[in-house]
mmCIF file of C-alpha atoms in Angstrom:
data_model
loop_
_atom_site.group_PDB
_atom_site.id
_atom_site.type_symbol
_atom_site.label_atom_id
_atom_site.label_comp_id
_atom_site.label_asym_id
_atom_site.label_seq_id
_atom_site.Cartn_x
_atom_site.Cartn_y
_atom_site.Cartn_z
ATOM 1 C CA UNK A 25 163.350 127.707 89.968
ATOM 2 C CA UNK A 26 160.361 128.804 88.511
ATOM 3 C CA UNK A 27 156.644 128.295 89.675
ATOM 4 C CA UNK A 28 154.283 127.516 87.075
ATOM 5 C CA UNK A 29 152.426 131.166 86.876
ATOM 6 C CA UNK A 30 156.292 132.587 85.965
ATOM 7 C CA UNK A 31 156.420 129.567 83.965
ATOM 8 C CA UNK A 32 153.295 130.218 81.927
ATOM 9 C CA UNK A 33 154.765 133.823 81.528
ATOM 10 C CA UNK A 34 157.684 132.879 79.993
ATOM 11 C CA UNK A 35 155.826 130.906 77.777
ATOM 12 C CA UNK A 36 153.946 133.617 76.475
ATOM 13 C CA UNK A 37 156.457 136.437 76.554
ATOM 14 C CA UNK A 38 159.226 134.640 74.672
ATOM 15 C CA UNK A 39 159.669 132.094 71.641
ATOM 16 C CA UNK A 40 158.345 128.495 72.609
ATOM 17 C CA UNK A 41 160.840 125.687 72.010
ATOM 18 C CA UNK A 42 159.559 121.989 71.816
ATOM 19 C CA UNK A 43 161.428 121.667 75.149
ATOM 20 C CA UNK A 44 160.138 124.203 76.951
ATOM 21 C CA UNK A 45 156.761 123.137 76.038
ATOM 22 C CA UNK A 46 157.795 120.185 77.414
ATOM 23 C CA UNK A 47 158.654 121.247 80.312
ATOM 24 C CA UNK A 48 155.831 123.659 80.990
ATOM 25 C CA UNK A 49 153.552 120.581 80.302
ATOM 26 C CA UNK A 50 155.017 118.532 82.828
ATOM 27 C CA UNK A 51 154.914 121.321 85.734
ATOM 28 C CA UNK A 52 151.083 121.548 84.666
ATOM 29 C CA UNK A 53 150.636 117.706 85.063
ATOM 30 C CA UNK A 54 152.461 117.439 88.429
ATOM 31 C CA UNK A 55 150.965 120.520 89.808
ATOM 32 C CA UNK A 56 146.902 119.627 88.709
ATOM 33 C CA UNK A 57 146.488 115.787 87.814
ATOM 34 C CA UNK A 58 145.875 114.742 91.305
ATOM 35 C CA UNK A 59 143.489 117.443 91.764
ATOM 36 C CA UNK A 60 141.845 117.279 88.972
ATOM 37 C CA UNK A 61 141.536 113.380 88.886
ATOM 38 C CA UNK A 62 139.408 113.907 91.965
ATOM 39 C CA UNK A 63 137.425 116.588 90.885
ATOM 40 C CA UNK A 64 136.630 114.276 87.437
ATOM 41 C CA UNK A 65 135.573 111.432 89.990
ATOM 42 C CA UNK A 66 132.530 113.820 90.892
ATOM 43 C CA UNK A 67 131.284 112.967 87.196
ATOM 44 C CA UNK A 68 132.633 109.506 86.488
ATOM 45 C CA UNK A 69 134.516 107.523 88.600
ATOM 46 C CA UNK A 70 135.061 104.880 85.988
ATOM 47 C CA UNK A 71 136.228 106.694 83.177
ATOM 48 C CA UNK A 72 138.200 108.989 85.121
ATOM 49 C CA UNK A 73 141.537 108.379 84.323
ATOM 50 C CA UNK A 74 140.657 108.288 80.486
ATOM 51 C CA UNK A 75 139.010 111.734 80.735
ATOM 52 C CA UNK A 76 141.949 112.900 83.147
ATOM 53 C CA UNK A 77 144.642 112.467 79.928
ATOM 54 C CA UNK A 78 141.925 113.760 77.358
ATOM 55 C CA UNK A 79 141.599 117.151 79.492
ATOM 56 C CA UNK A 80 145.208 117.541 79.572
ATOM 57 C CA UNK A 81 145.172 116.749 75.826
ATOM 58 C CA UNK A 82 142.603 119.908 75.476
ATOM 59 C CA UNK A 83 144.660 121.807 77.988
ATOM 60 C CA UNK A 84 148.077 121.119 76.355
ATOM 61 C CA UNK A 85 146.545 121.704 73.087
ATOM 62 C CA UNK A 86 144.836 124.832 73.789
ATOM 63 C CA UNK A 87 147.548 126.827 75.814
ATOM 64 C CA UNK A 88 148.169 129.458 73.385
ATOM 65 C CA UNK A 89 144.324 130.015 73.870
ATOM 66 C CA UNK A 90 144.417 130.529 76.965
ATOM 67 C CA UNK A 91 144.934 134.538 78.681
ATOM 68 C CA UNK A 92 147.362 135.063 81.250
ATOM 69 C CA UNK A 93 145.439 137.937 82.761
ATOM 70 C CA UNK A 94 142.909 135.187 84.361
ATOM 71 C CA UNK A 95 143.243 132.305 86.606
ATOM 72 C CA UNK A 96 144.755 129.613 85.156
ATOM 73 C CA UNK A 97 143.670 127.549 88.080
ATOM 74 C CA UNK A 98 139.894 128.547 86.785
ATOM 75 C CA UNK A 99 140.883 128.139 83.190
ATOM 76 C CA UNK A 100 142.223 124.344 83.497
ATOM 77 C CA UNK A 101 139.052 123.370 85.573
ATOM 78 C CA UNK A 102 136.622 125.282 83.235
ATOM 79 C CA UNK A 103 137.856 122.821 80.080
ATOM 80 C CA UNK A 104 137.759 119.625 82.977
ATOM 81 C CA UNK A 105 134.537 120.391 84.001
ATOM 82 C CA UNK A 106 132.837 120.871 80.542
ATOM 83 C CA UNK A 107 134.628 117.821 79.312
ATOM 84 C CA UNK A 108 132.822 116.179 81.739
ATOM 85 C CA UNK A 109 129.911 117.534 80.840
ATOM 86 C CA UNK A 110 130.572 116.398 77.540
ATOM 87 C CA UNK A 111 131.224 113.417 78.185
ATOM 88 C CA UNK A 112 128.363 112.609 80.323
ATOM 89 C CA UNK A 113 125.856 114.022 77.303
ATOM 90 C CA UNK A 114 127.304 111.820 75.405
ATOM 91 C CA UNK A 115 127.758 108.757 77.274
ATOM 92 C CA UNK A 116 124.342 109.570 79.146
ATOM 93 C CA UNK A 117 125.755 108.442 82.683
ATOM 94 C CA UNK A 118 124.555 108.993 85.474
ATOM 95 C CA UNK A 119 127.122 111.536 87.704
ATOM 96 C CA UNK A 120 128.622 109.260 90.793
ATOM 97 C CA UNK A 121 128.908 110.318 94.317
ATOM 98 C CA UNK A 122 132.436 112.428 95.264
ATOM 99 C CA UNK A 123 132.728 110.582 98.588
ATOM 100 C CA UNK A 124 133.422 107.079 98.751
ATOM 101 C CA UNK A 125 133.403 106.061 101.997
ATOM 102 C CA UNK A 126 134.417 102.063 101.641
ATOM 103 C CA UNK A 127 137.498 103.473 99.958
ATOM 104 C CA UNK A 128 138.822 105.378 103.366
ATOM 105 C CA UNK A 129 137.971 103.463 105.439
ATOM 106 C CA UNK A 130 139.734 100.465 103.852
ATOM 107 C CA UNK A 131 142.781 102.180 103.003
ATOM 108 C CA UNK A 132 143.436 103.132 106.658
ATOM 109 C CA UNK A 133 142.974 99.964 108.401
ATOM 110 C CA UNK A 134 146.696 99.761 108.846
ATOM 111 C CA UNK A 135 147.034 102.740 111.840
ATOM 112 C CA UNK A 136 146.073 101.853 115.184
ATOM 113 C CA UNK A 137 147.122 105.297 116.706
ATOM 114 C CA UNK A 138 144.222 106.513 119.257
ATOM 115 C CA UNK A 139 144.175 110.450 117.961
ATOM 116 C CA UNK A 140 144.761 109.209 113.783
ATOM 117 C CA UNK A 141 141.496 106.989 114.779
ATOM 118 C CA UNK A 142 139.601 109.890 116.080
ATOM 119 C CA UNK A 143 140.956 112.213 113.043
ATOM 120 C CA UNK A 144 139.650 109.469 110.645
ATOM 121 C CA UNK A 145 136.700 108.911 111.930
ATOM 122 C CA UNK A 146 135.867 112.490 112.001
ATOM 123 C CA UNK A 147 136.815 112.490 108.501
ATOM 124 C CA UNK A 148 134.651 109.471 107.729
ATOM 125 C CA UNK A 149 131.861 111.602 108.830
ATOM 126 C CA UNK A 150 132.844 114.182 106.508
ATOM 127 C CA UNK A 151 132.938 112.011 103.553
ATOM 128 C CA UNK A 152 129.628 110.309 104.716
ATOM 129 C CA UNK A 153 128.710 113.442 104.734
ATOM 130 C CA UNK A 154 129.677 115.150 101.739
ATOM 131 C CA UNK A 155 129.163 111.954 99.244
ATOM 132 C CA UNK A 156 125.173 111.987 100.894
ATOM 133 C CA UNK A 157 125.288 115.646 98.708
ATOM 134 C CA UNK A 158 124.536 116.354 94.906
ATOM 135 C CA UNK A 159 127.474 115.936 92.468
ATOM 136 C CA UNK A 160 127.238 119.696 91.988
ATOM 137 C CA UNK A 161 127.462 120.711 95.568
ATOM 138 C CA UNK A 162 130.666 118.620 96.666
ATOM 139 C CA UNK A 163 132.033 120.200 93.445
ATOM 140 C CA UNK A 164 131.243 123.941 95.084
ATOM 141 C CA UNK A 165 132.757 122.465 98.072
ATOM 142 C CA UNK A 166 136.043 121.084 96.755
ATOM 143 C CA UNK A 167 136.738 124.298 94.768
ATOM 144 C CA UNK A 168 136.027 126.423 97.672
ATOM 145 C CA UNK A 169 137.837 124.338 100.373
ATOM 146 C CA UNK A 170 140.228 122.517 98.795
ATOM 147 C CA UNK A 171 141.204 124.596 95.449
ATOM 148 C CA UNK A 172 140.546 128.377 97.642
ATOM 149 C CA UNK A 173 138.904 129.996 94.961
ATOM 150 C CA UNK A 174 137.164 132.743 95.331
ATOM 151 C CA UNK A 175 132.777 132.723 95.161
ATOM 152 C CA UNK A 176 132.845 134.462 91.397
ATOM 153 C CA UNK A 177 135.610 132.097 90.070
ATOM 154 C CA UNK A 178 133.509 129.054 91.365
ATOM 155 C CA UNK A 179 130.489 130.870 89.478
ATOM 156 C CA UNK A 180 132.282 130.846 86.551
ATOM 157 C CA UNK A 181 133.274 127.205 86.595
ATOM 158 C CA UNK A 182 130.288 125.699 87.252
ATOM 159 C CA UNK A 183 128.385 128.336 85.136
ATOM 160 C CA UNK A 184 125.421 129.026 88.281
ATOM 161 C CA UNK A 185 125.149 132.691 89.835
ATOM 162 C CA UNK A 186 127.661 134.245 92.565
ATOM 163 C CA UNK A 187 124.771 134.352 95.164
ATOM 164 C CA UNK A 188 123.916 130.394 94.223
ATOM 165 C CA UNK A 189 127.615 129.695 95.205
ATOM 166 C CA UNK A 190 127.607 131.640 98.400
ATOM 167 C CA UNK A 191 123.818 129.785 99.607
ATOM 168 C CA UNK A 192 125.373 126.363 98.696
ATOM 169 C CA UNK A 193 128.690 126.629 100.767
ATOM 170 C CA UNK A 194 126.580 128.978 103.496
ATOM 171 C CA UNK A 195 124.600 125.712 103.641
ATOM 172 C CA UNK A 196 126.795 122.827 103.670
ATOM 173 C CA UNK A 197 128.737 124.993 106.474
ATOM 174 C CA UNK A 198 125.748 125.588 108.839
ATOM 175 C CA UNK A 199 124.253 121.764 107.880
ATOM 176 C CA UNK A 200 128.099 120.332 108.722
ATOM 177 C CA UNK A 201 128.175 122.384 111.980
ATOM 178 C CA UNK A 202 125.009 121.161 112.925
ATOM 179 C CA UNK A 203 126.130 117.563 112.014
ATOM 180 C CA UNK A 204 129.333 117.562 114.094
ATOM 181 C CA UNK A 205 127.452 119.023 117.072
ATOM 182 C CA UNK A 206 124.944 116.809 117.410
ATOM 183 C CA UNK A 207 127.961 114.065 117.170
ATOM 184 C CA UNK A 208 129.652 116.026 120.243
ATOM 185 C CA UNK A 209 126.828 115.762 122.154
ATOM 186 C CA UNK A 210 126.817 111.955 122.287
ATOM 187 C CA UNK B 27 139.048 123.511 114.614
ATOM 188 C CA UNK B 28 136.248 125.453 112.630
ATOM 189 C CA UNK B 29 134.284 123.763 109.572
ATOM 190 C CA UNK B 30 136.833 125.469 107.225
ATOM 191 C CA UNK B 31 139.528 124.216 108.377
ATOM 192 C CA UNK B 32 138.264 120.736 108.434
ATOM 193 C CA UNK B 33 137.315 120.607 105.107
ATOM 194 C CA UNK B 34 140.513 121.859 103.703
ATOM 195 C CA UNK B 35 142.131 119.185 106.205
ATOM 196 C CA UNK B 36 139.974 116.086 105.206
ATOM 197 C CA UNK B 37 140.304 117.773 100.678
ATOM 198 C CA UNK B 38 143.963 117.834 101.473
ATOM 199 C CA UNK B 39 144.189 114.002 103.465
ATOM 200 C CA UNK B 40 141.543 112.934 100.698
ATOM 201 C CA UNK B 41 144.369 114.286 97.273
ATOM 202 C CA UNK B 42 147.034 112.798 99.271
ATOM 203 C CA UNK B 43 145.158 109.065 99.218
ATOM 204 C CA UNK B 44 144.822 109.594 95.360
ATOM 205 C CA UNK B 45 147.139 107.371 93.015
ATOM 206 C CA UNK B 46 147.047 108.340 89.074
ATOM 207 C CA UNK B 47 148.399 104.890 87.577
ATOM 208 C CA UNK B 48 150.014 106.723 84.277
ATOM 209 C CA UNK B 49 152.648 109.093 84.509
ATOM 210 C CA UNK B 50 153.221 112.513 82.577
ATOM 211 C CA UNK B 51 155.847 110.010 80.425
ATOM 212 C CA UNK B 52 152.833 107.397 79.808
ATOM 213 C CA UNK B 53 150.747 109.986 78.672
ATOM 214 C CA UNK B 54 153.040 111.556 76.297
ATOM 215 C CA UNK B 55 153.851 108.300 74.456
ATOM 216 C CA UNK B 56 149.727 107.544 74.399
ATOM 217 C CA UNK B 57 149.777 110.972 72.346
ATOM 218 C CA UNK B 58 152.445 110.124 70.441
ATOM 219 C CA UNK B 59 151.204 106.244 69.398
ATOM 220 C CA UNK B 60 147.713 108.287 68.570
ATOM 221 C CA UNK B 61 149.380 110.693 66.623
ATOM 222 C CA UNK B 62 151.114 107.524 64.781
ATOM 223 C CA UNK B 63 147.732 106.229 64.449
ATOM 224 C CA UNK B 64 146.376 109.008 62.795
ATOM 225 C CA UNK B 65 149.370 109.265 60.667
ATOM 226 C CA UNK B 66 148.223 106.036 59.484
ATOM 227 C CA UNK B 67 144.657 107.063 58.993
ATOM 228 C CA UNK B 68 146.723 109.852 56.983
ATOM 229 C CA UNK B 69 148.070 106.934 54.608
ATOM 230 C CA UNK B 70 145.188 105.146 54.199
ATOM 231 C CA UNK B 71 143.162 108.133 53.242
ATOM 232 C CA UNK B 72 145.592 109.215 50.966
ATOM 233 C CA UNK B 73 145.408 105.365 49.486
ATOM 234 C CA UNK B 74 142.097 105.661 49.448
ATOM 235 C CA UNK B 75 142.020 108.518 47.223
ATOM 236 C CA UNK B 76 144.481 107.158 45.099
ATOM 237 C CA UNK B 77 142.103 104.196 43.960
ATOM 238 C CA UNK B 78 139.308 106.947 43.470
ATOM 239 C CA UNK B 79 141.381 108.647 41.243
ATOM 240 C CA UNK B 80 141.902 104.909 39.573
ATOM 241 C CA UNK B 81 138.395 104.279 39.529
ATOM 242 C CA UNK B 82 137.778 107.599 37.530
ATOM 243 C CA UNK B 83 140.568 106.692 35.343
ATOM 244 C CA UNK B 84 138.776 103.245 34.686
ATOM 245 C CA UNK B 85 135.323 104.874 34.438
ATOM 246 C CA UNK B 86 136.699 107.814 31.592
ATOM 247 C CA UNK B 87 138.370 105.236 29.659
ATOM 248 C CA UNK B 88 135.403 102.736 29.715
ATOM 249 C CA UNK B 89 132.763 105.329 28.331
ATOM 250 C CA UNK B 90 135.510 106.346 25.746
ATOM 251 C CA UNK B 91 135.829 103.002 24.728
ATOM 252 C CA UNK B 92 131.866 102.882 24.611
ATOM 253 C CA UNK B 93 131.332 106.093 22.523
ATOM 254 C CA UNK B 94 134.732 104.352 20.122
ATOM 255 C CA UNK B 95 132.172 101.506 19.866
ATOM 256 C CA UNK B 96 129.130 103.938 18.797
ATOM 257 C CA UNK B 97 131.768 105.372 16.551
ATOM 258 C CA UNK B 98 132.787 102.187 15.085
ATOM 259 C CA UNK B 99 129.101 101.020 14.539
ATOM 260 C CA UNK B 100 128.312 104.237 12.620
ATOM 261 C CA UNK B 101 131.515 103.587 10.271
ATOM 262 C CA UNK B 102 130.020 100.332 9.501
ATOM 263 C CA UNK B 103 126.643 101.474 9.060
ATOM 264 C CA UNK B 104 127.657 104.039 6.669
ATOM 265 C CA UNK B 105 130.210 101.471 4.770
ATOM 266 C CA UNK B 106 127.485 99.037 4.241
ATOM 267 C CA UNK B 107 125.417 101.979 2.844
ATOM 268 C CA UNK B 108 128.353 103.009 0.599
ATOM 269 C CA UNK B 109 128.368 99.057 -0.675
ATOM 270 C CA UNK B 110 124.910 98.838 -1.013
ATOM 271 C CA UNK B 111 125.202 102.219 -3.143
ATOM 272 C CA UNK B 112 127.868 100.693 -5.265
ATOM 273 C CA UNK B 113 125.960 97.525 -5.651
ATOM 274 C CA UNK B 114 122.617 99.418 -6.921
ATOM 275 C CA UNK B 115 123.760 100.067 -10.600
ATOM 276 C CA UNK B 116 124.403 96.293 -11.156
ATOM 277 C CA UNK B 117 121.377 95.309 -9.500
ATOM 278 C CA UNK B 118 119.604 98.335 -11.602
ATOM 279 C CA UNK B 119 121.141 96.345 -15.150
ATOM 280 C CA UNK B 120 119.784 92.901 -13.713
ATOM 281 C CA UNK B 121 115.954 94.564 -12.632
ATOM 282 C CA UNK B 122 116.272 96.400 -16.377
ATOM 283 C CA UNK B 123 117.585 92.694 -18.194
ATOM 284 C CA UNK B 124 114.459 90.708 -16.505
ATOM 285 C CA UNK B 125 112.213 93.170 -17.481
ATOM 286 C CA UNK B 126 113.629 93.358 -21.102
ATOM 287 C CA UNK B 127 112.958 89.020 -21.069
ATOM 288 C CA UNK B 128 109.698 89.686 -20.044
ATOM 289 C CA UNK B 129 108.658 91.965 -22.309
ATOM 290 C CA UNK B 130 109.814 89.971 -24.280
ATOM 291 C CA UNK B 131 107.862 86.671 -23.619
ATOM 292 C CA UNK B 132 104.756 89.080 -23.778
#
């Protein structure tokens, strides 16, 4: 079995069949529309299903654009991030809060186990945490935590300097740290 | 557990929580029914241009039928003319006889 990077390969190395295309579309979906549904809800939470299926429309549409020698990771959130952009110019919205904190907490009423309640409410703390942050920071953060990717691929998402990456998660490390500290101590 | 790791913990807890309502299938039929509906828009432009092209038609044959009418208006112009031409002669004779009576008289 294939992972999607062979995958995209193929694709480019050999004759593209409307199956294959197929298929290649629907590893790209499974693999990134979780991810990058919650990295749209950092510009719209409404909308962000809608915008979800017009990014893969620009992704699906656009594949033969796009170079195998880069990330394709940093490629597919490039398009989702200035669709979002886009879409915010045009709708003139204002961007919504990453974290939503009534959501977690109401989804995980159901688990009374003593060490789950102490992981969740550490995590609560996170997301209070995070979602008190500008739209543009949690986005840093979730590329660099969650996605991995590496300070000058985050730069070249969110179009800001290398350096303006590394102060932002430098920060939100050391103001975190300080955070969960000061929880310790009580 | 550092700040690192906690982060990537509570990203990864936070993706797993997420539920996309439409599948990869949905979404392929929503491009598809667009794609019908823009074969559509195909059909109606196409209609569209088809009752330009009409309206042209209509518009070419109407100022044909108005310069036809200029052309007709001339032909009579120019028969009446002719007539009037032909008629001069008699009505020359009839000027020439009234003036012959009057002299006459005198």
């Amino acid at each position: 079995m294939y992972d999607l990077t062979e995958k995209l390969a193929v694709f480019f190395n050999s004759g593209k069949t409307e199956k294959e295309r197929e298929e290649l579309c629907r590893k790209i979906w499974d693999k990134y529309h979780k991810r990058l549904l919650y990295f749209i809800r950092s510009y719209s939470r409404e909308e962000s299903e809608d915008l979800l299926q017009e990014i893969f429309l620009k992704v699906f549409n656009n594949l033969e654009k796009y170079n195998p020698f880069y990330s394709f990771k940093v490629w597919i959130y490039t398009i989702a991030k200035n669709h979002c952009i886009n879409y915010l110019k045009k709708n003139r919205r204002e961007i919504t809060l990453l974290g939503d904190a009534s959501l977690l907490i109401d989804n995980n009423r159901s688990r009374p186990v003593e060490n789950e309640l102490i992981e969740k409410q550490q995590e609560q703390q996170l997301q209070l945490f995070l979602s008190q942050l500008p739209s543009d920071i949690q986005t840093t953060c979730y590329l660099r935590f969650s996605e991995k990717l590496k300070y000058k691929h985050i730069a070249r998402i969110i179009d800001i300097p290398v350096g303006t990456v590394k102060s932002r998660i430098h920060q939100v490390k050391s103001d975190l740290k300080s955070l969960l500290e000061e929880k310790d101590e009580y | 557990m550092n700040i690192k790791n906690k982060l990537n913990r509570y990203y990864k807890s936070q993706l797993k929580q997420i539920h996309v309502q439409s599948t990869f299938d949905d979404f392929i039929s929503k491009i598809q029914t667009q794609e019908k509906i823009s074969g559509r828009g195909l059909f109606r432009l196409c209609f569209n241009g088809v009752m330009a092209l009409l309206l042209l038609v209509s518009i070419y044959f109407y100022v044909n039928a108005g310069s036809s009418s200029r052309l007709s208006v001339k032909i009579t112009k120019v028969l009446v003319s002719e007539q009037v031409e032909n008629k001069l002669p008699r009505l020359n004779g009839i000027f020439k006889s009234i003036t012959k009576k009057f002299r006459r008289n005198i």
